[in-house]
PDB file of C-alpha atoms in Angstrom:
ATOM      1  CA  SER A   1     216.762 127.152 161.369  1.00  0.00           C
ATOM      2  CA  GLN A   2     219.171 129.412 163.203  1.00  0.00           C
ATOM      3  CA  GLN A   3     222.804 128.915 162.569  1.00  0.00           C
ATOM      4  CA  GLY A   4     223.882 129.547 166.125  1.00  0.00           C
ATOM      5  CA  GLU A   5     223.425 131.436 169.215  1.00  0.00           C
ATOM      6  CA  GLU A   6     224.200 134.848 170.567  1.00  0.00           C
ATOM      7  CA  ASP A   7     225.182 135.573 174.060  1.00  0.00           C
ATOM      8  CA  PRO A   8     223.852 137.260 176.079  1.00  0.00           C
ATOM      9  CA  GLN A   9     220.191 137.214 174.920  1.00  0.00           C
ATOM     10  CA  ALA A  10     219.682 140.511 176.669  1.00  0.00           C
ATOM     11  CA  LEU A  11     222.032 143.216 178.031  1.00  0.00           C
ATOM     12  CA  SER A  12     221.358 146.446 179.872  1.00  0.00           C
ATOM     13  CA  ILE A  13     224.170 148.932 180.599  1.00  0.00           C
ATOM     14  CA  GLN A  14     224.600 152.552 181.518  1.00  0.00           C
ATOM     15  CA  GLU A  15     225.126 155.082 178.799  1.00  0.00           C
ATOM     16  CA  GLY A  16     228.871 155.543 178.163  1.00  0.00           C
ATOM     17  CA  GLU A  17     229.798 151.973 179.074  1.00  0.00           C
ATOM     18  CA  ASN A  18     230.999 149.417 176.561  1.00  0.00           C
ATOM     19  CA  ALA A  19     228.744 146.558 175.332  1.00  0.00           C
ATOM     20  CA  THR A  20     230.069 143.235 174.196  1.00  0.00           C
ATOM     21  CA  MET A  21     228.035 140.609 172.385  1.00  0.00           C
ATOM     22  CA  ASN A  22     229.136 137.166 171.287  1.00  0.00           C
ATOM     23  CA  CYS A  23     228.037 134.931 168.468  1.00  0.00           C
ATOM     24  CA  SER A  24     228.755 131.352 167.803  1.00  0.00           C
ATOM     25  CA  TYR A  25     228.067 129.479 164.531  1.00  0.00           C
ATOM     26  CA  LYS A  26     228.283 125.930 163.251  1.00  0.00           C
ATOM     27  CA  THR A  27     229.545 125.620 159.677  1.00  0.00           C
ATOM     28  CA  SER A  28     232.262 127.060 157.405  1.00  0.00           C
ATOM     29  CA  ILE A  29     231.546 130.565 156.334  1.00  0.00           C
ATOM     30  CA  ASN A  30     232.508 133.036 153.617  1.00  0.00           C
ATOM     31  CA  ASN A  31     231.994 136.018 155.884  1.00  0.00           C
ATOM     32  CA  LEU A  32     230.168 137.050 159.042  1.00  0.00           C
ATOM     33  CA  GLN A  33     228.103 140.208 159.314  1.00  0.00           C
ATOM     34  CA  TRP A  34     226.498 142.109 162.168  1.00  0.00           C
ATOM     35  CA  TYR A  35     223.137 143.902 161.850  1.00  0.00           C
ATOM     36  CA  ARG A  36     221.113 146.130 164.093  1.00  0.00           C
ATOM     37  CA  GLN A  37     217.333 146.157 164.233  1.00  0.00           C
ATOM     38  CA  ASN A  38     215.223 148.696 166.021  1.00  0.00           C
ATOM     39  CA  SER A  39     211.876 147.362 167.219  1.00  0.00           C
ATOM     40  CA  GLY A  40     209.614 146.411 164.325  1.00  0.00           C
ATOM     41  CA  ARG A  41     211.889 147.922 161.750  1.00  0.00           C
ATOM     42  CA  GLY A  42     214.240 146.562 159.010  1.00  0.00           C
ATOM     43  CA  LEU A  43     217.808 145.454 159.450  1.00  0.00           C
ATOM     44  CA  VAL A  44     220.676 147.853 159.271  1.00  0.00           C
ATOM     45  CA  HIS A  45     224.102 146.509 158.262  1.00  0.00           C
ATOM     46  CA  LEU A  46     226.864 147.411 160.692  1.00  0.00           C
ATOM     47  CA  ILE A  47     230.003 145.604 159.682  1.00  0.00           C
ATOM     48  CA  LEU A  48     231.267 142.610 157.620  1.00  0.00           C
ATOM     49  CA  ILE A  49     234.345 140.543 158.473  1.00  0.00           C
ATOM     50  CA  ARG A  50     235.711 137.971 156.024  1.00  0.00           C
ATOM     51  CA  SER A  51     236.744 134.505 156.996  1.00  0.00           C
ATOM     52  CA  ASN A  52     240.440 135.387 156.523  1.00  0.00           C
ATOM     53  CA  GLU A  53     240.220 138.412 158.773  1.00  0.00           C
ATOM     54  CA  ARG A  54     240.570 138.409 162.533  1.00  0.00           C
ATOM     55  CA  GLU A  55     239.553 141.917 163.557  1.00  0.00           C
ATOM     56  CA  LYS A  56     237.778 144.907 162.038  1.00  0.00           C
ATOM     57  CA  HIS A  57     236.878 148.367 163.257  1.00  0.00           C
ATOM     58  CA  SER A  58     234.235 150.830 162.145  1.00  0.00           C
ATOM     59  CA  GLY A  59     233.758 153.996 164.253  1.00  0.00           C
ATOM     60  CA  ARG A  60     232.788 152.818 167.744  1.00  0.00           C
ATOM     61  CA  LEU A  61     232.399 149.221 166.591  1.00  0.00           C
ATOM     62  CA  ARG A  62     235.031 146.504 166.888  1.00  0.00           C
ATOM     63  CA  VAL A  63     234.430 142.966 165.587  1.00  0.00           C
ATOM     64  CA  THR A  64     236.587 139.918 166.036  1.00  0.00           C
ATOM     65  CA  LEU A  65     236.401 136.585 164.349  1.00  0.00           C
ATOM     66  CA  ASP A  66     237.870 133.309 165.499  1.00  0.00           C
ATOM     67  CA  THR A  67     237.241 130.700 162.807  1.00  0.00           C
ATOM     68  CA  SER A  68     238.895 127.911 164.829  1.00  0.00           C
ATOM     69  CA  LYS A  69     236.326 128.444 167.545  1.00  0.00           C
ATOM     70  CA  LYS A  70     233.529 129.404 165.108  1.00  0.00           C
ATOM     71  CA  SER A  71     232.810 132.544 167.124  1.00  0.00           C
ATOM     72  CA  SER A  72     232.693 136.328 166.788  1.00  0.00           C
ATOM     73  CA  SER A  73     232.250 139.247 169.119  1.00  0.00           C
ATOM     74  CA  LEU A  74     230.910 142.694 168.648  1.00  0.00           C
ATOM     75  CA  LEU A  75     232.137 145.544 170.885  1.00  0.00           C
ATOM     76  CA  ILE A  76     230.312 148.885 171.014  1.00  0.00           C
ATOM     77  CA  THR A  77     232.388 151.448 172.839  1.00  0.00           C
ATOM     78  CA  ALA A  78     231.116 154.532 174.670  1.00  0.00           C
ATOM     79  CA  SER A  79     227.413 153.482 174.251  1.00  0.00           C
ATOM     80  CA  ARG A  80     224.620 155.917 173.566  1.00  0.00           C
ATOM     81  CA  ALA A  81     220.908 155.774 174.105  1.00  0.00           C
ATOM     82  CA  ALA A  82     220.461 155.509 170.362  1.00  0.00           C
ATOM     83  CA  ASP A  83     222.341 152.140 170.447  1.00  0.00           C
ATOM     84  CA  THR A  84     219.320 150.518 172.103  1.00  0.00           C
ATOM     85  CA  ALA A  85     218.239 147.846 169.571  1.00  0.00           C
ATOM     86  CA  SER A  86     218.523 144.162 168.820  1.00  0.00           C
ATOM     87  CA  TYR A  87     221.805 143.010 167.337  1.00  0.00           C
ATOM     88  CA  PHE A  88     222.134 140.017 165.118  1.00  0.00           C
ATOM     89  CA  CYS A  89     225.134 138.153 163.726  1.00  0.00           C
ATOM     90  CA  ALA A  90     224.661 136.434 160.383  1.00  0.00           C
ATOM     91  CA  THR A  91     226.943 134.070 158.520  1.00  0.00           C
ATOM     92  CA  ALA A  92     227.191 134.019 154.712  1.00  0.00           C
ATOM     93  CA  HIS A  93     227.769 130.733 152.936  1.00  0.00           C
ATOM     94  CA  PHE A  94     230.124 130.316 150.023  1.00  0.00           C
ATOM     95  CA  GLY A  95     228.401 130.344 146.679  1.00  0.00           C
ATOM     96  CA  ASN A  96     224.825 131.467 147.493  1.00  0.00           C
ATOM     97  CA  GLU A  97     225.695 134.102 150.064  1.00  0.00           C
ATOM     98  CA  LYS A  98     222.448 133.439 151.898  1.00  0.00           C
ATOM     99  CA  LEU A  99     222.578 134.661 155.474  1.00  0.00           C
ATOM    100  CA  THR A 100     221.956 132.467 158.496  1.00  0.00           C
ATOM    101  CA  PHE A 101     221.124 134.565 161.545  1.00  0.00           C
ATOM    102  CA  GLY A 102     221.739 134.076 165.193  1.00  0.00           C
ATOM    103  CA  THR A 103     219.064 134.479 167.814  1.00  0.00           C
ATOM    104  CA  GLY A 104     220.022 138.076 168.586  1.00  0.00           C
ATOM    105  CA  THR A 105     221.001 140.170 171.573  1.00  0.00           C
ATOM    106  CA  ARG A 106     218.578 142.742 172.846  1.00  0.00           C
ATOM    107  CA  LEU A 107     220.722 145.749 174.053  1.00  0.00           C
ATOM    108  CA  THR A 108     219.229 148.436 176.289  1.00  0.00           C
ATOM    109  CA  ILE A 109     221.225 151.557 177.061  1.00  0.00           C
ATOM    110  CA  ILE A 110     220.144 153.284 180.244  1.00  0.00           C
ATOM    111  CA  PRO A 111     220.477 157.067 180.036  1.00  0.00           C
TER     112      PRO A 111
ATOM    113  CA  ASP B   1     216.817 154.174 153.718  1.00  0.00           C
ATOM    114  CA  THR B   2     218.890 151.347 152.068  1.00  0.00           C
ATOM    115  CA  GLY B   3     217.344 151.807 148.638  1.00  0.00           C
ATOM    116  CA  VAL B   4     215.386 148.598 148.837  1.00  0.00           C
ATOM    117  CA  SER B   5     211.616 149.104 149.093  1.00  0.00           C
ATOM    118  CA  GLN B   6     208.863 146.735 150.046  1.00  0.00           C
ATOM    119  CA  ASN B   7     205.123 147.060 149.700  1.00  0.00           C
ATOM    120  CA  PRO B   8     202.820 146.957 151.496  1.00  0.00           C
ATOM    121  CA  ARG B   9     204.426 147.690 154.829  1.00  0.00           C
ATOM    122  CA  HIS B  10     201.586 146.107 156.710  1.00  0.00           C
ATOM    123  CA  LYS B  11     198.977 143.514 155.640  1.00  0.00           C
ATOM    124  CA  ILE B  12     196.097 142.126 157.695  1.00  0.00           C
ATOM    125  CA  THR B  13     194.309 139.234 156.098  1.00  0.00           C
ATOM    126  CA  LYS B  14     191.867 136.560 157.096  1.00  0.00           C
ATOM    127  CA  ARG B  15     192.851 132.949 157.247  1.00  0.00           C
ATOM    128  CA  GLY B  16     192.415 131.276 153.848  1.00  0.00           C
ATOM    129  CA  GLN B  17     193.012 134.432 151.769  1.00  0.00           C
ATOM    130  CA  ASN B  18     195.902 134.863 149.410  1.00  0.00           C
ATOM    131  CA  VAL B  19     198.401 137.709 149.772  1.00  0.00           C
ATOM    132  CA  THR B  20     201.193 139.081 147.594  1.00  0.00           C
ATOM    133  CA  PHE B  21     204.142 141.175 148.696  1.00  0.00           C
ATOM    134  CA  ARG B  22     206.490 143.145 146.445  1.00  0.00           C
ATOM    135  CA  CYS B  23     210.151 143.924 146.770  1.00  0.00           C
ATOM    136  CA  ASP B  24     212.053 146.504 144.658  1.00  0.00           C
ATOM    137  CA  PRO B  25     215.781 145.889 145.122  1.00  0.00           C
ATOM    138  CA  ILE B  26     218.620 148.309 144.224  1.00  0.00           C
ATOM    139  CA  SER B  27     218.584 148.274 140.474  1.00  0.00           C
ATOM    140  CA  GLU B  28     222.122 147.056 139.746  1.00  0.00           C
ATOM    141  CA  HIS B  29     221.919 144.219 142.288  1.00  0.00           C
ATOM    142  CA  ASN B  30     221.936 140.757 140.785  1.00  0.00           C
ATOM    143  CA  ARG B  31     220.863 138.804 143.816  1.00  0.00           C
ATOM    144  CA  LEU B  32     217.668 139.131 145.767  1.00  0.00           C
ATOM    145  CA  TYR B  33     216.787 137.298 148.967  1.00  0.00           C
ATOM    146  CA  TRP B  34     213.573 136.699 150.936  1.00  0.00           C
ATOM    147  CA  TYR B  35     213.669 136.096 154.671  1.00  0.00           C
ATOM    148  CA  ARG B  36     210.895 135.549 157.316  1.00  0.00           C
ATOM    149  CA  GLN B  37     211.211 136.799 160.835  1.00  0.00           C
ATOM    150  CA  THR B  38     208.882 135.819 163.713  1.00  0.00           C
ATOM    151  CA  LEU B  39     208.699 137.720 166.993  1.00  0.00           C
ATOM    152  CA  GLY B  40     211.788 137.438 169.080  1.00  0.00           C
ATOM    153  CA  GLN B  41     213.718 135.464 166.534  1.00  0.00           C
ATOM    154  CA  GLY B  42     216.367 136.216 163.883  1.00  0.00           C
ATOM    155  CA  PRO B  43     215.384 136.239 160.235  1.00  0.00           C
ATOM    156  CA  GLU B  44     215.261 132.833 158.425  1.00  0.00           C
ATOM    157  CA  PHE B  45     216.146 132.351 154.796  1.00  0.00           C
ATOM    158  CA  LEU B  46     213.226 131.516 152.457  1.00  0.00           C
ATOM    159  CA  THR B  47     214.584 131.790 148.920  1.00  0.00           C
ATOM    160  CA  TYR B  48     216.907 133.717 146.652  1.00  0.00           C
ATOM    161  CA  PHE B  49     217.268 134.758 143.012  1.00  0.00           C
ATOM    162  CA  GLN B  50     220.160 135.481 140.860  1.00  0.00           C
ATOM    163  CA  ASN B  51     218.805 137.765 138.142  1.00  0.00           C
ATOM    164  CA  GLU B  52     215.465 136.084 137.163  1.00  0.00           C
ATOM    165  CA  ALA B  53     216.474 132.534 138.170  1.00  0.00           C
ATOM    166  CA  GLN B  54     215.229 131.188 141.526  1.00  0.00           C
ATOM    167  CA  LEU B  55     218.280 129.206 142.654  1.00  0.00           C
ATOM    168  CA  GLU B  56     217.376 127.939 146.107  1.00  0.00           C
ATOM    169  CA  LYS B  57     214.324 127.490 148.262  1.00  0.00           C
ATOM    170  CA  SER B  58     214.237 126.660 151.982  1.00  0.00           C
ATOM    171  CA  ARG B  59     212.144 123.799 153.240  1.00  0.00           C
ATOM    172  CA  LEU B  60     210.271 126.600 155.133  1.00  0.00           C
ATOM    173  CA  LEU B  61     208.780 127.517 151.781  1.00  0.00           C
ATOM    174  CA  SER B  62     205.793 125.178 151.560  1.00  0.00           C
ATOM    175  CA  ASP B  63     203.886 124.697 148.324  1.00  0.00           C
ATOM    176  CA  ARG B  64     201.561 127.495 149.407  1.00  0.00           C
ATOM    177  CA  PHE B  65     204.400 129.945 148.816  1.00  0.00           C
ATOM    178  CA  SER B  66     205.646 131.112 145.426  1.00  0.00           C
ATOM    179  CA  ALA B  67     208.152 133.726 144.502  1.00  0.00           C
ATOM    180  CA  GLU B  68     209.021 135.335 141.205  1.00  0.00           C
ATOM    181  CA  ARG B  69     211.494 137.838 139.811  1.00  0.00           C
ATOM    182  CA  PRO B  70     210.416 138.595 136.313  1.00  0.00           C
ATOM    183  CA  LYS B  71     213.186 140.127 134.120  1.00  0.00           C
ATOM    184  CA  GLY B  72     215.534 140.148 137.109  1.00  0.00           C
ATOM    185  CA  SER B  73     214.071 143.324 138.505  1.00  0.00           C
ATOM    186  CA  PHE B  74     211.409 143.481 141.322  1.00  0.00           C
ATOM    187  CA  SER B  75     210.263 140.337 143.043  1.00  0.00           C
ATOM    188  CA  THR B  76     206.934 139.169 144.393  1.00  0.00           C
ATOM    189  CA  LEU B  77     206.172 136.677 147.169  1.00  0.00           C
ATOM    190  CA  GLU B  78     202.712 135.120 147.193  1.00  0.00           C
ATOM    191  CA  ILE B  79     201.221 133.066 150.009  1.00  0.00           C
ATOM    192  CA  GLN B  80     198.112 131.135 149.110  1.00  0.00           C
ATOM    193  CA  ARG B  81     195.484 129.991 151.649  1.00  0.00           C
ATOM    194  CA  THR B  82     197.130 131.855 154.515  1.00  0.00           C
ATOM    195  CA  GLU B  83     197.361 130.270 157.936  1.00  0.00           C
ATOM    196  CA  GLN B  84     197.835 131.918 161.337  1.00  0.00           C
ATOM    197  CA  GLY B  85     201.322 130.502 161.405  1.00  0.00           C
ATOM    198  CA  ASP B  86     202.242 132.666 158.424  1.00  0.00           C
ATOM    199  CA  SER B  87     202.011 135.750 160.567  1.00  0.00           C
ATOM    200  CA  ALA B  88     205.510 137.179 160.501  1.00  0.00           C
ATOM    201  CA  MET B  89     207.693 139.985 159.111  1.00  0.00           C
ATOM    202  CA  TYR B  90     208.771 139.252 155.540  1.00  0.00           C
ATOM    203  CA  LEU B  91     212.112 140.812 154.603  1.00  0.00           C
ATOM    204  CA  CYS B  92     213.705 141.296 151.259  1.00  0.00           C
ATOM    205  CA  ALA B  93     217.366 142.034 150.717  1.00  0.00           C
ATOM    206  CA  SER B  94     219.606 142.529 147.673  1.00  0.00           C
ATOM    207  CA  ILE B  95     223.352 142.443 146.888  1.00  0.00           C
ATOM    208  CA  PRO B  96     225.448 142.944 143.790  1.00  0.00           C
ATOM    209  CA  PHE B  97     226.943 139.424 143.986  1.00  0.00           C
ATOM    210  CA  GLU B  98     228.385 139.113 147.510  1.00  0.00           C
ATOM    211  CA  GLY B  99     228.959 141.205 150.618  1.00  0.00           C
ATOM    212  CA  GLU B 100     226.643 143.140 152.839  1.00  0.00           C
ATOM    213  CA  GLN B 101     222.955 142.615 152.234  1.00  0.00           C
ATOM    214  CA  TYR B 102     220.705 145.740 151.836  1.00  0.00           C
ATOM    215  CA  PHE B 103     217.446 145.066 153.562  1.00  0.00           C
ATOM    216  CA  GLY B 104     214.156 146.607 152.871  1.00  0.00           C
ATOM    217  CA  PRO B 105     211.824 147.787 155.760  1.00  0.00           C
ATOM    218  CA  GLY B 106     209.853 144.562 155.594  1.00  0.00           C
ATOM    219  CA  THR B 107     206.137 143.674 155.249  1.00  0.00           C
ATOM    220  CA  ARG B 108     204.441 142.683 158.496  1.00  0.00           C
ATOM    221  CA  LEU B 109     201.752 140.086 157.824  1.00  0.00           C
ATOM    222  CA  THR B 110     199.008 139.399 160.326  1.00  0.00           C
ATOM    223  CA  VAL B 111     196.593 136.522 159.661  1.00  0.00           C
ATOM    224  CA  THR B 112     193.451 136.632 161.681  1.00  0.00           C
TER     225      THR B 112
END
């Protein structure tokens, strides 16, 4: 079963704009990870944030984590057409590190 | 390319047939995971191995499913007596012990 939900389910923006996706989860976590998936392809790891971290940056990506609200957000700045994909958050559990994925946000960048 | 390979990439089979998928993880990774993803959904955990030991299985893994990881290297996932509901993308991932998971390209199964 899915751990939580992502919001919005779909997002369309103009190239160059910023895209923000949100993720909520239900249980305690070791870390939270964001992945990108192009249609019909495998998952590409974007960024990992640990439960004791609040914010992390990687290139045009910025991730925040609020463990008190059990939520995370992914910000993609200066979007490009190549950013068009589905984005998933996934929470890793202590011990077994298995990932529980959200339902995903389908991002479309309009050139 | 993450370094994790899966074969075959696509499999079409008739209902009732058995299928086997293979995953070759990154060689120094101790943990290997199998996930299943249906259209429009996020991946769901099926099972995982630490070295050759299968440590956890999801209730999604019915008795028609079996997975192995002999000698802690590659892994196989077998589905017996396939059903149309088994149609999905089967994803494999590996990690050293914890951290980001390295996913293979997946095997897309279609049961007709």
